[in-house]
């Protein structure tokens, strides 16, 4: 049995199936590159047959990423597998991941197929995929509720047909750690050709046990874990990559295997995913939450000052928390800016990109005294629209607040296709008034699905990072804005979302699996 744990990240596929977390092609490429920096072994970049947008995004990630294997999901359906093969064609190393449900409830009510037909379909799918790609993974959807003897039968057949990874998903988050570990142990014994494949697990978090189940399965012999950054994913999410990786690394005494993850890139990757999806990370989230390494109690602080390991089992720097708090200011030059960005894992593709980001940095430094790493990451995590797509721009904004019952007022000045337009509106609060004024000009008639504000750093001079999710005719877009003034950040986010709605940048919502 191998002593390496393969990390298979599905942020771009299962993570994107989180309601409201759909990402553009460019956003997926940015996350794909961050996953490559983390040294993730396999990146599941999407589900090629779900939509043309998903297909294009997989192809773009496959072309951009060189050092991680790029995978597409496919149902055990001929056309899905064909599209998966085509989408990963440009990858240095590719994988087709095909699946079919194996639980009685799914076979009877969803597939309406007999178990024999399911085995036959699985074998056909693996055979077809192997003709397109050497690396094929087969998943038994809803394995957590499947019968062990049927699982052993279909897995043996899939391995005979050429699957090199066998994934055991707990699709509905039903498993309990010791029973799930027992299932993996039994399969490793019952499947006669088990030694010809890597066993993998893919756990959902409906009972809050996705990470515990994955780790129990690793102890039982699973050698690939499917997970997502920040635990993003369907419903309650998937197992969180950062928790799996750090548990295995920190408890080498128990696991005796390790992953190849460059853990210093965990926090930047978490921030990037949070900022792109607009899903904030809760402060007490393990590893990547703002309080994950903060000690409040006097006894703990005293202990840590005397000897760090008294209360800390990991070093904050090892997962990418910066110890260098205040990094740059308005007198910092291009070189210092570029060097810090590289330290944060961001490499500008060319001089124009560097110049553009540096100009934004200078603009921010003029308004904000201290520039922290979080501010720098926010500068480059915003979606860039082309000048044609950026039809609407914010020129000016005034708000009036008060403590009484009177409505708040906002007046906005926008540039719409080169025309200056001004509107005033009333609202329950300054942001409400501001959005109404913008809407009076742009007339998007979109529904606001989410509005979230997150302080990027500590202190009242922090930039507020705002996400606005708009929906129109089934199309969902996320606009982000960051500014020391949260009303300005909100207006920028709203305008970005409207520009996105009017552009072709956003893929259509994904068909969920
Ligand atoms: O949860 C699940 O079963 C899945 C499979 C398609 C792997 O996401
Ligand atoms: Zn899943």
Coordinates of C-alpha atoms and ligand atoms in Angstrom, one line a residue:
X1 CA 0.0 0.0 0.0
X2 CA 1.4 3.4 -1.0
X3 CA 2.6 5.9 1.7
X4 CA 1.4 8.9 -0.3
X5 CA -2.1 10.3 0.1
X6 CA -3.4 11.6 -3.2
X7 CA -5.3 14.8 -2.8
X8 CA -8.1 15.2 -5.4
X9 CA -9.7 18.6 -5.2
X10 CA -13.2 19.1 -6.5
X11 CA -13.8 22.7 -5.6
X12 CA -14.3 23.5 -9.2
X13 CA -16.9 20.7 -9.7
X14 CA -18.7 19.6 -6.5
X15 CA -17.7 23.0 -4.8
X16 CA -19.4 24.8 -7.7
X17 CA -22.6 22.8 -7.1
X18 CA -23.1 24.8 -3.9
X19 CA -26.1 27.0 -4.7
X20 CA -24.8 30.3 -5.8
X21 CA -21.2 29.3 -6.1
X22 CA -21.0 29.2 -9.9
X23 CA -17.8 30.6 -11.3
X24 CA -16.7 32.1 -14.6
X25 CA -14.1 30.4 -16.8
X26 CA -11.5 33.0 -15.7
X27 CA -12.3 32.5 -12.0
X28 CA -11.9 28.7 -12.5
X29 CA -8.5 29.2 -14.1
X30 CA -7.4 31.4 -11.2
X31 CA -8.5 28.8 -8.7
X32 CA -7.0 26.0 -10.8
X33 CA -3.6 27.8 -10.7
X34 CA -4.0 28.3 -6.9
X35 CA -4.6 24.5 -6.6
X36 CA -1.6 23.9 -8.7
X37 CA 0.5 26.1 -6.3
X38 CA -0.8 24.0 -3.5
X39 CA 0.5 21.0 -5.4
X40 CA -2.8 19.2 -5.5
X41 CA -2.5 15.9 -7.3
X42 CA -5.8 15.9 -9.2
X43 CA -8.0 18.9 -10.0
X44 CA -11.6 18.0 -10.9
X45 CA -12.2 21.0 -13.1
X46 CA -15.9 20.4 -13.8
X47 CA -18.5 18.2 -15.4
X48 CA -18.0 18.7 -19.2
X49 CA -21.5 17.6 -20.3
X50 CA -23.3 19.9 -17.8
X51 CA -23.1 23.0 -20.1
X52 CA -20.9 24.5 -22.8
X53 CA -19.6 26.9 -20.2
X54 CA -18.4 24.0 -18.0
X55 CA -16.8 22.3 -21.0
X56 CA -14.9 25.5 -21.9
X57 CA -13.8 26.1 -18.3
X58 CA -12.4 22.5 -18.0
X59 CA -10.5 23.0 -21.3
X60 CA -9.1 26.4 -20.1
X61 CA -8.0 24.9 -16.8
X62 CA -6.5 22.0 -18.6
X63 CA -4.4 24.4 -20.8
X64 CA -3.3 26.6 -17.9
X65 CA -2.3 24.1 -15.3
X66 CA 0.8 22.1 -16.0
X67 CA 1.6 20.2 -12.8
X68 CA -1.6 18.8 -11.5
X69 CA -3.8 16.1 -13.3
X70 CA -7.0 17.6 -14.7
X71 CA -10.1 15.6 -14.5
X72 CA -13.7 15.9 -15.8
X73 CA -16.7 14.2 -14.3
X74 CA -19.0 12.1 -16.6
X75 CA -22.1 10.1 -15.9
X76 CA -21.8 6.5 -17.2
X77 CA -23.3 7.8 -20.4
X78 CA -21.6 7.6 -23.8
X79 CA -22.0 11.3 -24.7
X80 CA -20.9 12.5 -21.3
X81 CA -17.7 10.4 -21.5
X82 CA -17.0 11.7 -25.0
X83 CA -17.3 15.3 -23.8
X84 CA -15.2 14.6 -20.8
X85 CA -12.4 13.2 -23.0
X86 CA -12.6 16.2 -25.3
X87 CA -12.5 18.7 -22.5
X88 CA -9.3 17.4 -20.9
X89 CA -7.6 16.8 -24.3
X90 CA -5.1 19.7 -23.8
X91 CA -4.1 18.6 -20.3
X92 CA -0.5 17.5 -19.6
X93 CA -2.1 14.7 -17.6
X94 CA -5.8 14.0 -17.7
X95 CA -8.4 11.8 -16.0
X96 CA -12.0 10.8 -16.8
X97 CA -14.1 10.3 -13.7
X98 CA -17.2 8.3 -14.5
X99 CA -19.9 7.3 -12.0
X100 CA -23.2 5.4 -11.6
X101 CA -25.4 5.0 -8.5
X102 CA -25.1 1.7 -6.7
X103 CA -27.5 2.0 -3.7
X104 CA -30.9 0.2 -3.9
X105 CA -32.8 3.4 -3.5
X106 CA -30.9 5.2 -6.3
X107 CA -31.0 2.2 -8.7
X108 CA -34.7 1.6 -8.1
X109 CA -36.0 5.1 -8.0
X110 CA -33.5 7.3 -9.9
X111 CA -31.9 5.0 -12.5
X112 CA -34.8 2.6 -12.7
X113 CA -32.3 -0.1 -13.6
X114 CA -31.7 -3.6 -12.3
X115 CA -28.3 -4.2 -10.5
X116 CA -27.1 -6.4 -13.4
X117 CA -27.8 -3.5 -15.9
X118 CA -25.9 -1.1 -13.6
X119 CA -22.8 -3.4 -13.6
X120 CA -23.0 -3.7 -17.4
X121 CA -23.3 0.1 -17.8
X122 CA -20.4 0.7 -15.5
X123 CA -18.2 -1.7 -17.4
X124 CA -19.2 -0.1 -20.7
X125 CA -18.4 3.4 -19.3
X126 CA -15.0 2.4 -18.0
X127 CA -14.1 0.7 -21.3
X128 CA -15.1 3.7 -23.3
X129 CA -13.3 6.1 -21.0
X130 CA -10.1 3.9 -21.1
X131 CA -10.2 4.3 -24.9
X132 CA -10.0 8.0 -24.5
X133 CA -7.7 8.3 -21.5
X134 CA -5.3 6.1 -19.6
X135 CA -6.3 7.4 -16.2
X136 CA -9.9 6.4 -15.4
X137 CA -11.7 6.8 -12.0
X138 CA -14.9 5.0 -11.3
X139 CA -17.3 6.1 -8.5
X140 CA -20.2 4.2 -6.9
X141 CA -22.5 7.0 -6.3
X142 CA -24.3 6.7 -2.9
X143 CA -21.8 4.0 -1.9
X144 CA -22.5 4.9 1.8
X145 CA -25.9 3.4 1.4
X146 CA -25.0 0.6 -0.9
X147 CA -24.8 -3.2 -0.1
X148 CA -21.3 -4.3 0.4
X149 CA -21.5 -7.4 -1.8
X150 CA -22.9 -5.5 -4.7
X151 CA -20.2 -2.8 -4.2
X152 CA -17.5 -5.5 -4.3
X153 CA -19.0 -7.0 -7.5
X154 CA -19.2 -3.7 -9.4
X155 CA -15.8 -2.6 -8.3
X156 CA -14.2 -5.8 -9.4
X157 CA -15.8 -5.4 -12.8
X158 CA -14.7 -1.8 -13.1
X159 CA -11.1 -2.6 -12.2
X160 CA -11.1 -5.4 -14.7
X161 CA -12.4 -2.9 -17.3
X162 CA -9.4 -0.6 -16.6
X163 CA -10.4 1.8 -13.8
X164 CA -7.3 2.7 -11.8
X165 CA -9.0 4.6 -9.0
X166 CA -12.2 3.4 -7.3
X167 CA -14.0 6.1 -5.4
X168 CA -16.4 5.4 -2.6
X169 CA -18.6 8.4 -2.1
X170 CA -20.8 9.1 0.9
X171 CA -23.0 11.1 -1.4
X172 CA -25.7 12.0 1.1
X173 CA -23.4 12.4 4.2
X174 CA -24.9 9.4 6.0
X175 CA -21.8 7.6 7.1
X176 CA -20.4 7.4 10.6
X177 CA -16.6 7.1 10.9
X178 CA -16.0 3.6 12.3
X179 CA -18.7 2.1 10.1
X180 CA -17.3 3.9 7.0
X181 CA -13.8 2.7 7.8
X182 CA -15.1 -0.8 8.2
X183 CA -16.7 -0.6 4.8
X184 CA -13.3 0.4 3.2
X185 CA -11.5 -2.4 5.1
X186 CA -14.1 -4.9 3.9
X187 CA -13.9 -3.8 0.3
X188 CA -10.1 -4.0 0.3
X189 CA -10.5 -7.7 1.4
X190 CA -13.6 -8.6 -0.7
X191 CA -12.6 -7.2 -4.0
X192 CA -10.1 -9.8 -5.5
X193 CA -8.3 -7.3 -7.7
X194 CA -8.3 -4.4 -5.2
X195 CA -4.5 -4.2 -5.4
X196 CA -4.8 -3.0 -9.0
X197 CA -6.5 0.3 -8.0
X198 CA -6.2 3.2 -5.6
X199 CA -9.2 3.4 -3.2
X200 CA -10.6 6.8 -2.8
X201 CA -13.3 8.4 -0.6
X202 CA -15.6 11.4 -1.2
X203 CA -17.6 12.5 1.8
X204 CA -20.3 15.0 2.2
X205 CA -20.9 16.9 5.4
X206 CA -24.6 16.5 6.1
X207 CA -24.0 15.3 9.6
X208 CA -20.8 17.3 10.0
X209 CA -18.7 14.2 9.6
X210 CA -17.1 14.6 6.2
X211 CA -13.6 15.1 7.4
X212 CA -13.9 12.5 10.2
X213 CA -15.2 9.9 7.8
X214 CA -12.5 10.7 5.2
X215 CA -9.7 10.4 7.9
X216 CA -11.2 7.1 9.2
X217 CA -11.2 5.8 5.6
X218 CA -7.5 6.8 5.2
X219 CA -6.7 4.8 8.4
X220 CA -8.5 1.9 6.9
X221 CA -6.5 2.0 3.6
X222 CA -8.0 4.6 1.3
X223 CA -5.2 6.4 -0.5
X224 CA -7.0 9.2 -2.2
X225 CA -9.3 11.8 -0.6
X226 CA -11.7 14.0 -2.6
X227 CA -12.1 17.3 -0.9
X228 CA -12.7 21.0 -1.5
X229 CA -11.2 24.3 -0.3
X230 CA -13.1 25.6 2.7
X231 CA -15.3 22.5 2.5
X232 CA -17.4 24.1 -0.3
X233 CA -19.9 21.7 -2.0
X234 CA -23.4 20.4 -2.4
X235 CA -25.7 21.2 0.6
X236 CA -23.5 21.1 3.7
X237 CA -20.4 20.7 1.6
X238 CA -17.6 18.3 1.1
X239 CA -14.6 17.4 3.3
X240 CA -12.4 20.4 3.7
X241 CA -9.0 20.0 2.0
X242 CA -7.2 22.1 4.6
X243 CA -8.5 20.0 7.5
X244 CA -7.7 16.7 5.8
X245 CA -4.2 17.8 4.8
X246 CA -3.3 19.3 8.2
X247 CA -4.7 16.4 10.2
X248 CA -2.7 13.9 8.3
X249 CA 0.5 16.1 8.4
X250 CA 0.1 16.9 12.1
X251 CA -0.7 13.3 13.2
X252 CA 2.0 11.5 11.3
X253 CA 2.3 9.3 14.4
X254 CA -1.1 7.8 13.5
X255 CA -1.4 8.1 9.8
X256 CA 2.1 7.3 8.8
X257 CA 1.4 8.6 5.3
X258 CA 1.4 12.2 4.0
X259 CA 0.3 14.3 1.0
X260 CA 2.4 16.4 -1.2
X261 CA 0.5 19.6 -0.4
X262 CA 2.5 22.9 -0.1
X263 CA 0.6 23.9 3.0
X264 CA 1.9 27.5 3.0
X265 CA -0.5 28.2 0.1
X266 CA -3.6 27.0 2.0
X267 CA -4.7 30.4 3.5
X268 CA -4.3 32.3 0.1
X269 CA -6.2 29.6 -1.7
X270 CA -9.0 29.7 1.0
X271 CA -9.2 33.5 0.6
X272 CA -9.3 33.3 -3.2
X273 CA -12.2 30.8 -3.1
X274 CA -14.1 32.7 -0.5
X275 CA -13.7 36.0 -2.4
X276 CA -14.7 34.5 -5.8
X277 CA -17.7 32.6 -4.5
X278 CA -18.7 35.2 -1.9
X279 CA -18.9 32.5 0.7
X280 CA -17.2 34.0 3.8
X281 CA -15.1 31.7 6.0
X282 CA -16.5 31.6 9.6
X283 CA -14.0 33.0 12.1
X284 CA -13.8 29.7 14.1
X285 CA -13.2 27.5 11.0
X286 CA -10.3 25.2 11.5
X287 CA -7.0 26.2 9.8
X288 CA -8.3 29.0 7.7
X289 CA -10.7 30.9 10.0
X290 CA -9.5 34.3 11.3
X291 CA -9.5 32.9 14.9
X292 CA -7.9 29.6 14.1
X293 CA -4.6 30.7 15.7
X294 CA -5.9 33.5 18.0
X295 CA -5.5 32.9 21.8
X296 CA -7.9 34.9 23.9
X297 CA -7.6 33.3 27.3
X298 CA -4.8 34.8 29.5
X299 CA -3.7 31.3 30.5
X300 CA -3.4 30.3 26.9
X301 CA -1.6 33.5 25.9
X302 CA 0.8 33.0 28.8
X303 CA 1.5 29.4 27.8
X304 CA 2.1 30.2 24.2
X305 CA 4.5 33.0 25.1
X306 CA 6.5 30.6 27.3
X307 CA 6.5 27.7 24.8
X308 CA 4.4 27.9 21.7
X309 CA 3.5 24.2 21.6
X310 CA 1.7 24.4 25.0
X311 CA -1.4 25.4 23.1
X312 CA -0.6 25.3 19.4
X313 CA -0.4 22.0 17.5
X314 CA 0.5 23.7 14.2
X315 CA 2.4 26.9 13.3
X316 CA 0.2 29.6 11.7
X317 CA 3.0 30.3 9.1
X318 CA 2.9 26.7 7.9
X319 CA -0.6 27.1 6.6
X320 CA 0.1 30.5 5.1
X321 CA -0.9 33.0 7.8
X322 CA 1.4 35.9 7.4
X323 CA 3.5 36.9 10.4
X324 CA 4.5 40.0 8.6
X325 CA 1.4 42.0 9.3
X326 CA 1.9 45.4 7.8
X327 CA 3.6 44.8 4.5
X328 CA 3.4 47.8 2.2
X329 CA 2.4 51.5 2.1
X330 CA 2.1 54.4 -0.3
X331 CA 5.8 54.8 -0.6
X332 CA 6.4 51.2 -1.6
X333 CA 7.7 50.8 -5.1
X334 CA 6.8 48.4 -7.9
X335 CA 9.6 46.0 -7.0
X336 CA 8.5 45.7 -3.4
X337 CA 4.9 45.2 -4.5
X338 CA 5.9 42.5 -7.1
X339 CA 8.2 40.7 -4.6
X340 CA 5.4 40.5 -2.0
X341 CA 2.9 39.4 -4.5
X342 CA 5.3 36.6 -5.5
X343 CA 5.8 35.6 -1.9
X344 CA 2.0 35.4 -1.7
X345 CA 2.1 33.0 -4.7
X346 CA 0.9 35.4 -7.3
X347 CA 3.0 35.7 -10.5
X348 CA 2.0 38.3 -13.0
X349 CA 1.9 36.9 -16.5
X350 CA 3.4 40.0 -18.1
X351 CA 4.4 43.6 -17.5
X352 CA 1.0 45.0 -18.4
X353 CA -0.7 42.9 -15.7
X354 CA 1.9 44.0 -13.1
X355 CA 1.4 47.7 -14.1
X356 CA -2.3 47.4 -13.9
X357 CA -2.2 45.8 -10.4
X358 CA 0.4 48.2 -9.2
X359 CA -1.8 51.2 -10.3
X360 CA -4.6 49.7 -8.3
X361 CA -2.3 49.2 -5.3
X362 CA -1.2 52.9 -5.5
X363 CA -4.7 54.1 -5.7
X364 CA -5.6 52.0 -2.6
X365 CA -2.5 53.1 -0.7
X366 CA -3.5 56.8 -1.3
X367 CA -6.8 56.1 0.6
X368 CA -5.6 53.5 3.1
X369 CA -2.6 54.0 5.2
X370 CA -1.5 50.4 5.8
X371 CA -1.7 47.8 3.1
X372 CA -2.0 44.2 4.4
X373 CA -1.6 40.9 2.6
X374 CA -5.3 40.5 2.6
X375 CA -5.6 43.8 0.8
X376 CA -3.1 42.7 -1.8
X377 CA -4.9 39.4 -2.3
X378 CA -8.2 41.2 -2.7
X379 CA -6.6 43.4 -5.5
X380 CA -6.0 40.4 -7.7
X381 CA -9.0 38.3 -6.8
X382 CA -11.5 40.7 -8.4
X383 CA -12.9 39.6 -11.7
X384 CA -11.5 41.8 -14.5
X385 CA -13.9 42.9 -17.1
X386 CA -12.8 44.0 -20.5
X387 CA -13.5 47.7 -21.3
X388 CA -16.5 46.5 -23.6
X389 CA -17.9 44.5 -20.7
X390 CA -17.5 47.3 -18.2
X391 CA -20.4 49.3 -19.6
X392 CA -21.3 50.8 -16.3
X393 CA -18.9 52.6 -13.9
X394 CA -19.3 54.4 -10.6
X395 CA -18.3 58.1 -10.9
X396 CA -19.6 59.4 -7.6
X397 CA -21.6 58.4 -4.6
X398 CA -23.1 60.4 -1.6
X399 CA -25.1 58.9 1.2
X400 CA -26.9 60.5 4.1
X401 CA -27.4 58.6 7.3
X402 CA -29.3 59.4 10.5
X403 CA -30.3 57.9 13.7
X404 CA -34.1 58.6 13.4
X405 CA -36.9 57.1 11.5
X406 CA -36.4 59.1 8.3
X407 CA -35.3 57.1 5.3
X408 CA -31.6 57.2 4.3
X409 CA -30.8 58.9 1.0
X410 CA -28.2 58.0 -1.6
X411 CA -27.3 59.8 -4.8
X412 CA -25.1 58.1 -7.4
X413 CA -23.4 59.2 -10.5
X414 CA -22.8 56.5 -13.1
X415 CA -21.1 56.4 -16.5
X416 CA -23.3 54.2 -18.7
X417 CA -21.9 53.6 -22.2
X418 CA -20.2 57.0 -22.0
X419 CA -23.2 58.9 -20.7
X420 CA -23.2 60.5 -17.3
X421 CA -26.4 59.7 -15.4
X422 CA -27.4 60.8 -11.9
X423 CA -30.1 59.4 -9.6
X424 CA -31.2 59.8 -6.0
X425 CA -33.2 57.2 -4.0
X426 CA -34.4 56.5 -0.5
X427 CA -33.9 53.3 1.4
X428 CA -34.0 51.6 4.8
X429 CA -30.2 52.0 5.0
X430 CA -27.5 53.6 3.0
X431 CA -26.7 50.4 1.0
X432 CA -30.4 49.9 0.3
X433 CA -30.8 53.5 -0.9
X434 CA -27.6 53.2 -3.0
X435 CA -28.7 50.0 -4.7
X436 CA -32.1 51.6 -5.4
X437 CA -30.4 54.6 -7.0
X438 CA -28.2 52.4 -9.1
X439 CA -31.1 50.2 -10.2
X440 CA -33.1 53.3 -11.1
X441 CA -30.4 54.0 -13.7
X442 CA -29.4 50.6 -14.9
X443 CA -32.9 48.9 -14.8
X444 CA -31.4 45.4 -14.5
X445 CA -34.6 44.1 -12.9
X446 CA -32.4 41.3 -11.4
X447 CA -33.2 39.7 -8.0
X448 CA -30.7 40.1 -5.3
X449 CA -29.9 36.6 -4.0
X450 CA -27.1 37.5 -1.6
X451 CA -25.4 40.5 -0.1
X452 CA -22.4 39.9 2.2
X453 CA -19.8 42.2 3.7
X454 CA -16.6 40.9 5.2
X455 CA -13.8 42.9 6.8
X456 CA -10.6 42.0 5.1
X457 CA -8.4 42.8 8.1
X458 CA -8.8 44.0 11.7
X459 CA -9.2 47.7 12.6
X460 CA -11.8 50.3 11.5
X461 CA -9.6 51.2 8.5
X462 CA -10.1 47.7 7.1
X463 CA -11.4 47.4 3.6
X464 CA -14.9 45.9 3.4
X465 CA -15.1 43.2 0.8
X466 CA -18.6 42.9 -0.5
X467 CA -20.3 40.2 -2.6
X468 CA -23.5 40.8 -4.4
X469 CA -25.2 37.9 -6.1
X470 CA -27.8 38.7 -8.7
X471 CA -30.1 36.4 -10.6
X472 CA -32.0 37.1 -13.8
X473 CA -33.7 34.6 -16.1
X474 CA -32.0 31.7 -14.4
X475 CA -28.6 33.3 -14.7
X476 CA -26.7 33.8 -11.5
X477 CA -23.6 36.1 -11.2
X478 CA -21.4 37.3 -8.3
X479 CA -20.0 40.8 -8.2
X480 CA -17.3 41.7 -5.8
X481 CA -16.1 45.1 -4.6
X482 CA -13.6 46.1 -2.0
X483 CA -13.0 49.6 -0.5
X484 CA -12.3 51.1 2.9
X485 CA -15.9 52.6 2.6
X486 CA -18.4 49.7 2.7
X487 CA -21.1 51.7 0.9
X488 CA -18.7 52.3 -2.0
X489 CA -17.6 48.6 -1.9
X490 CA -21.3 47.7 -2.1
X491 CA -22.0 49.9 -5.0
X492 CA -18.9 48.6 -6.8
X493 CA -20.0 45.0 -6.2
X494 CA -23.6 45.7 -7.4
X495 CA -22.3 47.4 -10.6
X496 CA -19.8 44.6 -11.2
X497 CA -22.7 42.1 -11.0
X498 CA -24.9 44.1 -13.4
X499 CA -22.0 44.3 -15.9
X500 CA -21.5 40.6 -15.6
X501 CA -25.2 40.0 -16.2
X502 CA -25.0 42.0 -19.3
X503 CA -21.8 40.3 -20.5
X504 CA -21.2 36.7 -21.8
X505 CA -18.6 36.1 -19.1
X506 CA -20.7 33.9 -16.9
X507 CA -21.3 30.3 -17.7
X508 CA -24.9 29.2 -17.4
X509 CA -25.8 27.7 -14.1
X510 CA -24.6 24.1 -13.8
X511 CA -26.8 21.1 -14.1
X512 CA -26.3 19.4 -10.8
X513 CA -25.4 15.8 -10.4
Ligands
LIG1 O1 -21.3 13.0 -4.0 C1 -21.1 12.2 -5.0 O2 -21.5 11.1 -5.0 C2 -20.4 12.8 -6.1 C3 -20.0 11.8 -7.2 C4 -20.4 12.2 -8.5 C5 -18.5 11.5 -7.0 O3 -20.1 13.9 -6.2
LIG2 ZN1 -20.2 14.8 -4.2

